Short mmCIF file of C-alpha atoms in Angstrom, two decimals:
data_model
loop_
_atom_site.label_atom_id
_atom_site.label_comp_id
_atom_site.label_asym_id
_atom_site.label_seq_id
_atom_site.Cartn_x
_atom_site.Cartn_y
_atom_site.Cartn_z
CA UNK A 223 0.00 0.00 0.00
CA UNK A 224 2.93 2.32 0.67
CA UNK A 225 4.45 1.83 -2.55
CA UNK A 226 1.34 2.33 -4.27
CA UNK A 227 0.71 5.61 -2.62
CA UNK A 228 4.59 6.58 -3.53
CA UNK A 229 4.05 5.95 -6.76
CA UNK A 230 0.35 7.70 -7.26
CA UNK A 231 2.20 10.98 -5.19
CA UNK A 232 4.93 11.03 -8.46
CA UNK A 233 2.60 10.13 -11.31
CA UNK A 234 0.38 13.49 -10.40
CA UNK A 235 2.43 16.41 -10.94
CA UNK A 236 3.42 14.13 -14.58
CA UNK A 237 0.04 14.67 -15.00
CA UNK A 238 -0.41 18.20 -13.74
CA UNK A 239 2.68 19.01 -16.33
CA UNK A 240 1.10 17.02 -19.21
CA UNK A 241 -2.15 18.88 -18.96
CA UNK A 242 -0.33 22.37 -19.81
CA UNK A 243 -1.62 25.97 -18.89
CA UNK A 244 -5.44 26.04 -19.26
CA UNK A 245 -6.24 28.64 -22.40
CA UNK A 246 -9.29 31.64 -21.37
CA UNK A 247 -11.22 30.51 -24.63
CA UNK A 248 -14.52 31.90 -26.38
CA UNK A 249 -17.18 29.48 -26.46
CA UNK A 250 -18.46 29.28 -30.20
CA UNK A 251 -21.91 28.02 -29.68
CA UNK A 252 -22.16 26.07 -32.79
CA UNK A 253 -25.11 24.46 -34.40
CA UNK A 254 -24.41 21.46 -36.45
CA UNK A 255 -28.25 21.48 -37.56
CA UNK A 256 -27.46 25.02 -39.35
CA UNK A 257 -27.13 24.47 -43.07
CA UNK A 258 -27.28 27.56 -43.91
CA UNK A 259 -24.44 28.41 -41.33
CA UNK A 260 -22.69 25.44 -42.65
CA UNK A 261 -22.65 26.63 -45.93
CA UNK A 262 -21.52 29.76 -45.42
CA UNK A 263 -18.41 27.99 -43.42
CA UNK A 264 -17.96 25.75 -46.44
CA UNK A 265 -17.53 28.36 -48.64
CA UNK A 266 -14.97 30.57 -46.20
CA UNK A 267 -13.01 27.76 -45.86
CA UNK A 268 -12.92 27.23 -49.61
CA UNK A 269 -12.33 31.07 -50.70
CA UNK A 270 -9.69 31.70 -47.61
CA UNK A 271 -8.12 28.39 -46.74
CA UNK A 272 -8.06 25.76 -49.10
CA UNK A 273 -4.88 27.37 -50.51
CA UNK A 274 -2.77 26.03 -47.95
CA UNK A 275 -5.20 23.62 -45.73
CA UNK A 276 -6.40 20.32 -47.25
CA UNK A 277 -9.59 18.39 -46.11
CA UNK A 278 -8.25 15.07 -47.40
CA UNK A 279 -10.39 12.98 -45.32
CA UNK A 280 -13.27 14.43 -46.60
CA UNK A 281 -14.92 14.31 -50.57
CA UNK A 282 -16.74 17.17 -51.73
CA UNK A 283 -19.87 14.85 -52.96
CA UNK A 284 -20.68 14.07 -49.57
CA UNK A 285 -20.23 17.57 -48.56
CA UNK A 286 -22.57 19.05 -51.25
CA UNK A 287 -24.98 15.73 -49.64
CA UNK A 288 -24.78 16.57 -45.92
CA UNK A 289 -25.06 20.46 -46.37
CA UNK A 290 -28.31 20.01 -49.00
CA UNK A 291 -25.87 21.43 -52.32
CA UNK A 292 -26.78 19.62 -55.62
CA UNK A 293 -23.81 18.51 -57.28
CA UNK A 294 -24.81 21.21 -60.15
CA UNK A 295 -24.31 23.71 -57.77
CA UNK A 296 -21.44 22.52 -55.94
CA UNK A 297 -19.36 22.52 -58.83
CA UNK A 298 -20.59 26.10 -59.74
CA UNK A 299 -19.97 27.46 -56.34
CA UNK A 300 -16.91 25.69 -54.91
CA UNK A 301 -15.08 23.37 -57.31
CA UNK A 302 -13.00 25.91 -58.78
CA UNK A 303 -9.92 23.88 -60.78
CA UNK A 304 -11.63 20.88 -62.46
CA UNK A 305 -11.50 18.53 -59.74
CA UNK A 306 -14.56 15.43 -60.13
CA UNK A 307 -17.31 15.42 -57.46
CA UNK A 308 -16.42 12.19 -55.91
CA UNK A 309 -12.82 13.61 -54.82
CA UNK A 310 -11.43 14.62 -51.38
CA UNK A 311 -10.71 18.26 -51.20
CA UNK A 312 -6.93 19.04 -51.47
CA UNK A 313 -5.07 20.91 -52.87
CA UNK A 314 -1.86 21.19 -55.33
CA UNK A 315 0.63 22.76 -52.41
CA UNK A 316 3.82 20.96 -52.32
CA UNK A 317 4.52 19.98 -48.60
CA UNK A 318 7.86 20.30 -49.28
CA UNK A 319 8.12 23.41 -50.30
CA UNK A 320 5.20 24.92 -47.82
CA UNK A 321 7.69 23.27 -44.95
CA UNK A 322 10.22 25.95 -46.12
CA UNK A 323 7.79 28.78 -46.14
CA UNK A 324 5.94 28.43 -42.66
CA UNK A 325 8.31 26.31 -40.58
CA UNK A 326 6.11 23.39 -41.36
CA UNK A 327 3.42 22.01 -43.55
CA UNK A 328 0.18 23.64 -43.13
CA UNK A 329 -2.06 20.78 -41.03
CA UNK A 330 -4.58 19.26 -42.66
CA UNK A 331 -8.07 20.41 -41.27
CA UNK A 332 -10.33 17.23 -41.40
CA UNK A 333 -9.91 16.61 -38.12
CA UNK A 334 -9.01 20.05 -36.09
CA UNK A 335 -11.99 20.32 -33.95
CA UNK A 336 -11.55 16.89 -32.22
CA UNK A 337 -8.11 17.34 -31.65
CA UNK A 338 -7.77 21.88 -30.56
CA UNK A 339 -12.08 21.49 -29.98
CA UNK A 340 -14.41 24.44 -31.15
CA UNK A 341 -13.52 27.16 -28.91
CA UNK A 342 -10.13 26.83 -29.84
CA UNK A 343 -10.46 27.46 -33.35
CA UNK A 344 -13.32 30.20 -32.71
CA UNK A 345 -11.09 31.72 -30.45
CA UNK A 346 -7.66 31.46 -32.48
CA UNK A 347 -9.64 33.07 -35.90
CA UNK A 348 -10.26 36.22 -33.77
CA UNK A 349 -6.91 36.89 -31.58
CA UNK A 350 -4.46 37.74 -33.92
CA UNK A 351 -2.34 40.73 -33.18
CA UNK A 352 0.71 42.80 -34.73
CA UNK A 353 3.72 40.97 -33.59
CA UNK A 354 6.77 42.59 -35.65
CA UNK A 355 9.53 39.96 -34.34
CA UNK A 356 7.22 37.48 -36.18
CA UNK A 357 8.68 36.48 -39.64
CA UNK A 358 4.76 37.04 -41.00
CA UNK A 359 4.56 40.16 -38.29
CA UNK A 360 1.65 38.89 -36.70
CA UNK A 361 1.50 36.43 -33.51
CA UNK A 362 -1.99 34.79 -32.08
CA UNK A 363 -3.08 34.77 -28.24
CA UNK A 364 -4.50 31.22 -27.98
CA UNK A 365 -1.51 29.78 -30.28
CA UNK A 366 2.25 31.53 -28.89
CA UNK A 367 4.90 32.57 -31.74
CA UNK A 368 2.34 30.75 -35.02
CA UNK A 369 3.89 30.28 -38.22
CA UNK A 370 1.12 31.48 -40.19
CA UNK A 371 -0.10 34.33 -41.30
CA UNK A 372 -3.20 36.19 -40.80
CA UNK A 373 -5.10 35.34 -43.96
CA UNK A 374 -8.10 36.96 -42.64
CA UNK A 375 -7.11 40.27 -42.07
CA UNK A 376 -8.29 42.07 -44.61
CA UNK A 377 -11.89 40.74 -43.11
CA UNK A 378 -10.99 41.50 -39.50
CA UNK A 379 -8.64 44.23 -39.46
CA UNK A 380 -5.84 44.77 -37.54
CA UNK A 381 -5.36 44.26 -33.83
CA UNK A 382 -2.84 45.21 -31.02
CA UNK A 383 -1.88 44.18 -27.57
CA UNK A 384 -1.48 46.22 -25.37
CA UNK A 385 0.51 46.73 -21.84
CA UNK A 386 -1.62 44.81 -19.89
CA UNK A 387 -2.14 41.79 -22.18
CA UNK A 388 -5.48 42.77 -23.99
CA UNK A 389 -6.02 43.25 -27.18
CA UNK A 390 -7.48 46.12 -29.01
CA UNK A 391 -10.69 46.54 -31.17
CA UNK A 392 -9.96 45.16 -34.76
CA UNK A 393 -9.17 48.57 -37.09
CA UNK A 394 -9.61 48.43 -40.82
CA UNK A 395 -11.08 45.25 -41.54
CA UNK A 396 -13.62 45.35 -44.56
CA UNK A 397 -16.31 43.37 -42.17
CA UNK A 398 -17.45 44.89 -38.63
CA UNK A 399 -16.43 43.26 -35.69
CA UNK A 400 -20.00 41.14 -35.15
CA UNK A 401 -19.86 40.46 -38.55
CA UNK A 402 -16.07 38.74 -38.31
CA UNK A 403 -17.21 37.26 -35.26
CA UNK A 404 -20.20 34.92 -37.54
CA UNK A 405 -17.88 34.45 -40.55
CA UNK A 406 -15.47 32.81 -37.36
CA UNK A 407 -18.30 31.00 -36.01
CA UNK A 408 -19.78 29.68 -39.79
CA UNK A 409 -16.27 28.74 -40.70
CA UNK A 410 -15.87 26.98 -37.18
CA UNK A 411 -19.20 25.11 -37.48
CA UNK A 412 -18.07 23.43 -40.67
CA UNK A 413 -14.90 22.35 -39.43
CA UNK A 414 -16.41 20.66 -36.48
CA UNK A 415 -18.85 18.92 -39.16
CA UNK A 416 -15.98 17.81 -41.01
CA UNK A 417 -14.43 16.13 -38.06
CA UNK A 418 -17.15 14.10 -37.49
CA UNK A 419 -19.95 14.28 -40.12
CA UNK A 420 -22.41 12.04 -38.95
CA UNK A 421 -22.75 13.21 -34.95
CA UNK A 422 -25.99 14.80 -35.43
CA UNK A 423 -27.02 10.87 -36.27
CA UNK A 424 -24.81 9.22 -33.66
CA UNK A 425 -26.09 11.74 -31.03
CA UNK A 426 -30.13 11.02 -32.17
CA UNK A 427 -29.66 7.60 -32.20
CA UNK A 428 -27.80 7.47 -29.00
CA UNK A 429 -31.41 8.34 -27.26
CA UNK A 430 -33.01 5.24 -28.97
CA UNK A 431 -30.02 2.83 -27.45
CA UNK A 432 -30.51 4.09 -24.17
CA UNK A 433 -34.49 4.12 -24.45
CA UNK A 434 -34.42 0.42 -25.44
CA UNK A 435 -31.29 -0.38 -22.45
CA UNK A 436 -34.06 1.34 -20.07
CA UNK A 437 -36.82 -1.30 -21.86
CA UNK A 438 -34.33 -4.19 -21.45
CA UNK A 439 -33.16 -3.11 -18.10
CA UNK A 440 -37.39 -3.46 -16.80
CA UNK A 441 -37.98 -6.63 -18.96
CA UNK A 442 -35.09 -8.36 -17.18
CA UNK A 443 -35.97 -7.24 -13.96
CA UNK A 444 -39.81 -9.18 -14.79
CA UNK A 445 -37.91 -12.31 -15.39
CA UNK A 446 -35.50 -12.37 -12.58
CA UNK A 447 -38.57 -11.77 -10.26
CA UNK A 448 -39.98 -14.43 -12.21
CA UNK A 449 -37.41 -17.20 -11.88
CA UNK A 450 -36.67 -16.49 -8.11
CA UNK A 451 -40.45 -16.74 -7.62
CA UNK A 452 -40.27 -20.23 -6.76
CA UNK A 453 -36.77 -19.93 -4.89
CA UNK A 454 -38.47 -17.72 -2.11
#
């Protein structure tokens, strides 16, 4: 028992350390049951990301499917370079190459929202600030020294930190700041549908498997009452 309790007494701070500094992060309230938000996410993330950040888990027929886009229209609106419905959505940037620009490959965004969550990306879309010891003279609040730029900015503006740690209103940004702040949350939204596109159905039918366990659970208790009938 000693040992045990030895052991337990170094394993916590390990885990304490692992765990890391908890981040102050915006909570993006997303609805997965918004298409309309959904599209609007799609198509951010096609117009101001796609460029660097594949979705290679993901084809752009099931997309178009899931978010109620005909394939007509999907190919009008957000197949721009000849690609066939039935593909994933990448795109032609040598990872090579893109190492030697930013540091490191741009990740690929399938998955993003089940690894940073939600919040994290809502939250990292609207805290850059002016950083000029940063090679792309911008740094990010939620994400210490990032390698990429702020792609956005001509949508959000320009922001600035000041003495005591905040950061400033956004300045000359072609959108308002509630008007960034739903482009963040719409572009959010669809990458949390892309990292798991069928939870809406998971989460629905979840209710049905624990109705019937509850059914189950009351039949079973009948026939156990049943059996030891005799017993007592």
């Amino acid at each position: 028992m000693k040992k045990f309790i030895i052991a337990l007494l170094a394993v916590v701070p390990m885990l304490a350390v692992a765990a890391g500094p908890k981040l102050d992060l915006d909570s993006a309230n997303n609805d997965l049951s918004d298409k309309a938000s959904l599209k609007r996410g799609f198509e951010a993330y096609i117009n101001n990301c796609l460029g660097c950040h594949e979705l290679q888990y993901q084809r752009y027929n099931r997309t178009f499917a899931d978010l109620g886009i005909s394939d007509e229209e999907g190919k009008a609106k957000f197949m721009y370079t000849g690609e066939k419905v039935g593909d994933h959505i990448t795109n032609t940037m040598p990872a090579k190459e893109a190492a030697n620009w930013f540091g490191t490959a741009p990740p690929d965004l399938t998955l993003i929202a089940r690894l940073k969550s939600p919040d994290f990306i809502y939250t990292y879309l609207r805290s850059f600030y002016v950083d000029e010891n940063r090679p792309f003279g911008v740094n990010n609040t939620v994400f210490k020294d990032v390698g990429m730029p702020h792609v956005l900015q001509n949508l959000q503006g320009v922001r600035t930190m000041g003495e005591d740690g905040k950061l400033s209103a956004p300045k000359g940004g072609s959108m308002s700041e509630a008007e960034y702040d739903a482009f963040a949350r719409d572009l959010t939204n669809f990458l949390e549908y892309t990292g798991e596109p069928n939870k809406l159905e998971r989460q629905a039918l979840g209710y049905w498997v624990i109705a019937f366990l509850f059914i189950l659970l009351f039949v079973t208790y009948l026939l156990k009452k049943e059996y030891w009938r005799d017993v007592h």
